[in-house]
PDB file of C-alpha atoms in Angstrom:
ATOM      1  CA  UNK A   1       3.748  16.805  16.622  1.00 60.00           C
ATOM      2  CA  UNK A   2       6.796  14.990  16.879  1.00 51.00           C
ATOM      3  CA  UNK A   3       8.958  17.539  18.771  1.00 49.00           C
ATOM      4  CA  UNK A   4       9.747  15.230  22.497  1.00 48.00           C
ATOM      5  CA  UNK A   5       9.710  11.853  20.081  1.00 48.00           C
ATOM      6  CA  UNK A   6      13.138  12.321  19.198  1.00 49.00           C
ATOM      7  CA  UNK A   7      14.181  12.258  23.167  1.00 55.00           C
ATOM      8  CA  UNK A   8      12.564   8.715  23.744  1.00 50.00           C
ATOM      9  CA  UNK A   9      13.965   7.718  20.372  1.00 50.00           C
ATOM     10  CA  UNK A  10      17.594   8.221  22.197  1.00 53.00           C
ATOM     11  CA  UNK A  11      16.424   6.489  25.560  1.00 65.00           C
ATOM     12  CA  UNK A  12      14.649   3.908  23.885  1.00 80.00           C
ATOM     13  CA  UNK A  13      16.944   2.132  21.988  1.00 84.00           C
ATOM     14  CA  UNK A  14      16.077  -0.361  18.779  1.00 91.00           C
ATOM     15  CA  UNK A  15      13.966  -0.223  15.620  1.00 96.00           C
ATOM     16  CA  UNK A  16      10.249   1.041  15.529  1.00 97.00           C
ATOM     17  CA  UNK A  17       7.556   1.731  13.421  1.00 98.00           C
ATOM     18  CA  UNK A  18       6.735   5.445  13.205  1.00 98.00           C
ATOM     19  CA  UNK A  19       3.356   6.680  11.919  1.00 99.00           C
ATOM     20  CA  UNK A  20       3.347  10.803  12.097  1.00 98.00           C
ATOM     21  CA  UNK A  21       0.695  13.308  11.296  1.00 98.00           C
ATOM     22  CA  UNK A  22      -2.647  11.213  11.327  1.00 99.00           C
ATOM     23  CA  UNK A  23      -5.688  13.191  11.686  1.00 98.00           C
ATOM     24  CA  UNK A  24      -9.123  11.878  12.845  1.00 98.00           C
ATOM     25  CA  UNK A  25     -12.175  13.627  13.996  1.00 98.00           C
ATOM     26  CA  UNK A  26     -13.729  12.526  17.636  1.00 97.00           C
ATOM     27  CA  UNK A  27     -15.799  13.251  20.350  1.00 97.00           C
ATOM     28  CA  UNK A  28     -13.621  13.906  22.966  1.00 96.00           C
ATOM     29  CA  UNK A  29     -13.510  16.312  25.838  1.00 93.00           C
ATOM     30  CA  UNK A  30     -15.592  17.064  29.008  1.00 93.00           C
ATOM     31  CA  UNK A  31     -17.540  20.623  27.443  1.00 92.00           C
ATOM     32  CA  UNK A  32     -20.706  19.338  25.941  1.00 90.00           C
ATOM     33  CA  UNK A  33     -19.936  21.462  22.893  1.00 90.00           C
ATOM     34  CA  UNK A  34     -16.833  18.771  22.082  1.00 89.00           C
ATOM     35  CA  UNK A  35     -18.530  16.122  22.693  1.00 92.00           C
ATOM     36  CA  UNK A  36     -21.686  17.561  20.464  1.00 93.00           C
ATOM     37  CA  UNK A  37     -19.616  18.842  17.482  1.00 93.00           C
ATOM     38  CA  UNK A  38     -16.669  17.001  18.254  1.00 94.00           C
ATOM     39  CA  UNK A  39     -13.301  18.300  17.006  1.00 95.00           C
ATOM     40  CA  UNK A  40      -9.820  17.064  14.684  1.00 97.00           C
ATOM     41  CA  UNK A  41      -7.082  15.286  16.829  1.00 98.00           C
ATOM     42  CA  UNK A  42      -3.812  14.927  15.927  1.00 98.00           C
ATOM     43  CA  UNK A  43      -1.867  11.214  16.726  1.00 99.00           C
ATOM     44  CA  UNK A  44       1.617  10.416  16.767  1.00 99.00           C
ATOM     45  CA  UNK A  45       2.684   6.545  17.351  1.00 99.00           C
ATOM     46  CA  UNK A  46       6.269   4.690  17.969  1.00 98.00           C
ATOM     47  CA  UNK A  47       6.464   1.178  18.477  1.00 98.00           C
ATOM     48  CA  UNK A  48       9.301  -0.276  19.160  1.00 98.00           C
ATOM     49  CA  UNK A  49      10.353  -3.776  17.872  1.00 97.00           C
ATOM     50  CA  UNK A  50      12.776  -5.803  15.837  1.00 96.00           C
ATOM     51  CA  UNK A  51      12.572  -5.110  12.345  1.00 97.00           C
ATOM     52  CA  UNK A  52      15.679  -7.160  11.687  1.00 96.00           C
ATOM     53  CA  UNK A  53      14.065  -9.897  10.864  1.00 96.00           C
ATOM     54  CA  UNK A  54      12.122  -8.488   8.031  1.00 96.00           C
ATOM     55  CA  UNK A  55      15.089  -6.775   6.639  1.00 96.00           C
ATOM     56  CA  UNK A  56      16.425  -9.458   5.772  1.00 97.00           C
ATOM     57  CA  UNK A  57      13.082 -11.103   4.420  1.00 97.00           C
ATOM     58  CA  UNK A  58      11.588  -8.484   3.106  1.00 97.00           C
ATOM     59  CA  UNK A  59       8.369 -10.222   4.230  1.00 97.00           C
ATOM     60  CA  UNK A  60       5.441  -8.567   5.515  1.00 96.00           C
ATOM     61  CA  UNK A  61       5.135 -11.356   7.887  1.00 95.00           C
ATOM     62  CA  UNK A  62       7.876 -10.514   9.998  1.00 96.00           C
ATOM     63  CA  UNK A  63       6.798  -7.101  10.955  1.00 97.00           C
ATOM     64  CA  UNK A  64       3.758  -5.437  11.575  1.00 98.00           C
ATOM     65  CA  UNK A  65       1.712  -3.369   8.572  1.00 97.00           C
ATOM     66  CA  UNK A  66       1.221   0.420   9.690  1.00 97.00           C
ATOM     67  CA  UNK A  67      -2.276   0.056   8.275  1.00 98.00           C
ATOM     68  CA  UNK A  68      -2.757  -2.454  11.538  1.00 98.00           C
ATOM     69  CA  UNK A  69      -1.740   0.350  13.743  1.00 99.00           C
ATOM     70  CA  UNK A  70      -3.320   2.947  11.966  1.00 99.00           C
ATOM     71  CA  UNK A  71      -6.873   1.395  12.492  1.00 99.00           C
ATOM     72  CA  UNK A  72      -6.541   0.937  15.786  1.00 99.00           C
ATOM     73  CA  UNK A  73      -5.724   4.769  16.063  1.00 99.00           C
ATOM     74  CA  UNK A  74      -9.167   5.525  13.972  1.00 99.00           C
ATOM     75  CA  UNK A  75     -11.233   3.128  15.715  1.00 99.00           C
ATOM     76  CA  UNK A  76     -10.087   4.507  19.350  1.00 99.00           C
ATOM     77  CA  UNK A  77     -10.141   7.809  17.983  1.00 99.00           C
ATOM     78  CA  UNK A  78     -13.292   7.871  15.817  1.00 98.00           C
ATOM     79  CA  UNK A  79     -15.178   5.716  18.456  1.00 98.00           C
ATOM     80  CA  UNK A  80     -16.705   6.257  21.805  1.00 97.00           C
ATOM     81  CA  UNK A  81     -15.766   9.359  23.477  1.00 97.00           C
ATOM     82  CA  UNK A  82     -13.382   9.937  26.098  1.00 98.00           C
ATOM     83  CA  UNK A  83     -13.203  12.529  28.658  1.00 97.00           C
ATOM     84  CA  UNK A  84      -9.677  12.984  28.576  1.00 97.00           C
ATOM     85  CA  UNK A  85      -6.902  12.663  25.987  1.00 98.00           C
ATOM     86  CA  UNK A  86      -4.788  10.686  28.726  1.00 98.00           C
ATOM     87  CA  UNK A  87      -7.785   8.151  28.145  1.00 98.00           C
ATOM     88  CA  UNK A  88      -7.485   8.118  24.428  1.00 99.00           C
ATOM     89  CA  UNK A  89      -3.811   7.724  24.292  1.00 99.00           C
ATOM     90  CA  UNK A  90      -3.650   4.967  26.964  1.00 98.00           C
ATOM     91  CA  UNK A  91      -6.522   3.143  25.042  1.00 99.00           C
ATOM     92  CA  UNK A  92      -4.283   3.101  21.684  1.00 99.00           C
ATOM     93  CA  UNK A  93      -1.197   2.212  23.793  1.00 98.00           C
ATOM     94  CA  UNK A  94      -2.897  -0.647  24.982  1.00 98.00           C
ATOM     95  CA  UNK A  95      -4.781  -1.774  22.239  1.00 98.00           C
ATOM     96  CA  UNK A  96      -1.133  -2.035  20.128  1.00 98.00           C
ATOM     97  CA  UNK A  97       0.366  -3.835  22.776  1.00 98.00           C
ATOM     98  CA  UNK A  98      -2.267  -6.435  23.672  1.00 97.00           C
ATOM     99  CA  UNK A  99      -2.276  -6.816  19.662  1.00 98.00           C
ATOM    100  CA  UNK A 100       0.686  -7.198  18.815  1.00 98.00           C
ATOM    101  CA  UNK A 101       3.266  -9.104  21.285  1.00 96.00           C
ATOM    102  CA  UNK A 102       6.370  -8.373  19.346  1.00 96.00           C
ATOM    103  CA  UNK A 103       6.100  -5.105  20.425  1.00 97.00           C
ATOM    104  CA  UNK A 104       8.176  -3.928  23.696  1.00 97.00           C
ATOM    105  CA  UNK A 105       7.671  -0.657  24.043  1.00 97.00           C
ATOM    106  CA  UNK A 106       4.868   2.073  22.489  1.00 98.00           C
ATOM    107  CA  UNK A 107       4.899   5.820  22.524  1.00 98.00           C
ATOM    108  CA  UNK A 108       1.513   7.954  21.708  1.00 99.00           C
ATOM    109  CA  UNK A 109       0.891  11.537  21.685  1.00 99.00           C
ATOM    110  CA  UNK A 110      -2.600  12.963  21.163  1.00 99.00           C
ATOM    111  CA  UNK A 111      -3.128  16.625  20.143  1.00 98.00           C
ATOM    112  CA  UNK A 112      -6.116  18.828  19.532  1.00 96.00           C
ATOM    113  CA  UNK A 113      -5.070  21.813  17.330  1.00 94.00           C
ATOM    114  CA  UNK A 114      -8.378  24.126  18.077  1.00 90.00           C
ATOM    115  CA  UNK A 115      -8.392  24.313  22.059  1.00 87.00           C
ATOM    116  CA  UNK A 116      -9.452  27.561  23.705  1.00 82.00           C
ATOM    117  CA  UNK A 117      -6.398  29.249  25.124  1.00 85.00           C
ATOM    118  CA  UNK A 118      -5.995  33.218  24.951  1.00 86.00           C
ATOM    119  CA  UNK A 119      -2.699  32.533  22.455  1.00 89.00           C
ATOM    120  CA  UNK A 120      -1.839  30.959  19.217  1.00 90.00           C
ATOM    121  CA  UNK A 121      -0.953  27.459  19.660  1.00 91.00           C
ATOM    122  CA  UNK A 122      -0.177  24.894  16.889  1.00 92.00           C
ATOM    123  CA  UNK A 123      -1.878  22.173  19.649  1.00 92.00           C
ATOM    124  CA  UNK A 124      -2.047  20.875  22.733  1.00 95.00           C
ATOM    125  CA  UNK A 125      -1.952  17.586  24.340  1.00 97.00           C
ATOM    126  CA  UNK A 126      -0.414  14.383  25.813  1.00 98.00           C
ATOM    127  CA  UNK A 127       2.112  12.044  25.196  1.00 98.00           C
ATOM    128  CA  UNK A 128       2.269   8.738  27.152  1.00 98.00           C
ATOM    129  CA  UNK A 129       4.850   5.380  26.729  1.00 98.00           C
ATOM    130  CA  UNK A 130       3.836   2.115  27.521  1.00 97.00           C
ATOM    131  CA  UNK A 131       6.473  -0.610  28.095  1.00 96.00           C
ATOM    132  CA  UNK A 132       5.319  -4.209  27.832  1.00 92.00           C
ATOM    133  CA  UNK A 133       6.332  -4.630  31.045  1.00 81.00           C
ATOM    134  CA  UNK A 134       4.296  -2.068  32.741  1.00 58.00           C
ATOM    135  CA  UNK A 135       1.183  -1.936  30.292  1.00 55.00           C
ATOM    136  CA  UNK A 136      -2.224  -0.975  32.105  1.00 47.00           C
ATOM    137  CA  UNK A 137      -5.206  -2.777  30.607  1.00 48.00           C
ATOM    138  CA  UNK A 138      -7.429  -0.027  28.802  1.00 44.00           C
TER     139      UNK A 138
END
């Protein structure tokens, strides 16, 4: 899932933490049969922020541990169900940046590989970024 990452990567300049490939099952979807059996999702996260500072330390304190960033993926995608991946993927973009201040900028992409489409597809989905800046409350 990490095909259009590489494109903000280049307009979004500066360090980030990337977490690729995590795989949760949810609820999500407006057919009763996803929200009944429920269904894997894929999630992709950047977050862009200094990591200078713990270069240098090599400190856990002055970054951010992916495990943080990975639970709040799980619990948004594991938890209550959504109607529509823009939902999901605009909760975990808020959710890191309320979080976590020393992040500026935050790029999510949510995928469901199993989707009903007459054609093989490896998934389907949405990809949002968040700047500080312009961050909608979830």
């Amino acid at each position: 899932m990490t095909s259009s990452g590489a494109d903000y990567g280049e307009m979004i300049k500066g360090d980030k933490l990337v977490l690729r490939g995590l795989k949760f099952h949810g609820y999500h979807g407006v057919k009763p049969e996803e929200r009944k059996l429920g269904q894997k999702f894929l999630i992709d996260v950047d977050a862009w922020m200094d990591l200078q500072p713990a270069g240098h330390s090599d400190h856990l304190s002055d970054t951010i541990s992916y495990t943080a960033i990975y639970s709040i993926v799980k619990e948004v995608v594991e938890g209550a169900p959504h109607n529509l991946l823009e939902s999901v993927a605009q909760q975990i973009a808020s959710t890191v940046l309320i979080k976590f201040p020393q992040v500026s900028t935050v790029r999510v992409q949510v995928g469901k590989p199993h989707v009903a489409v007459l054609g093989p597809v490896d998934y389907l989905g949405v990809e949002i970024v968040r700047h500080r800046t312009t961050a909608v409350q979830s």
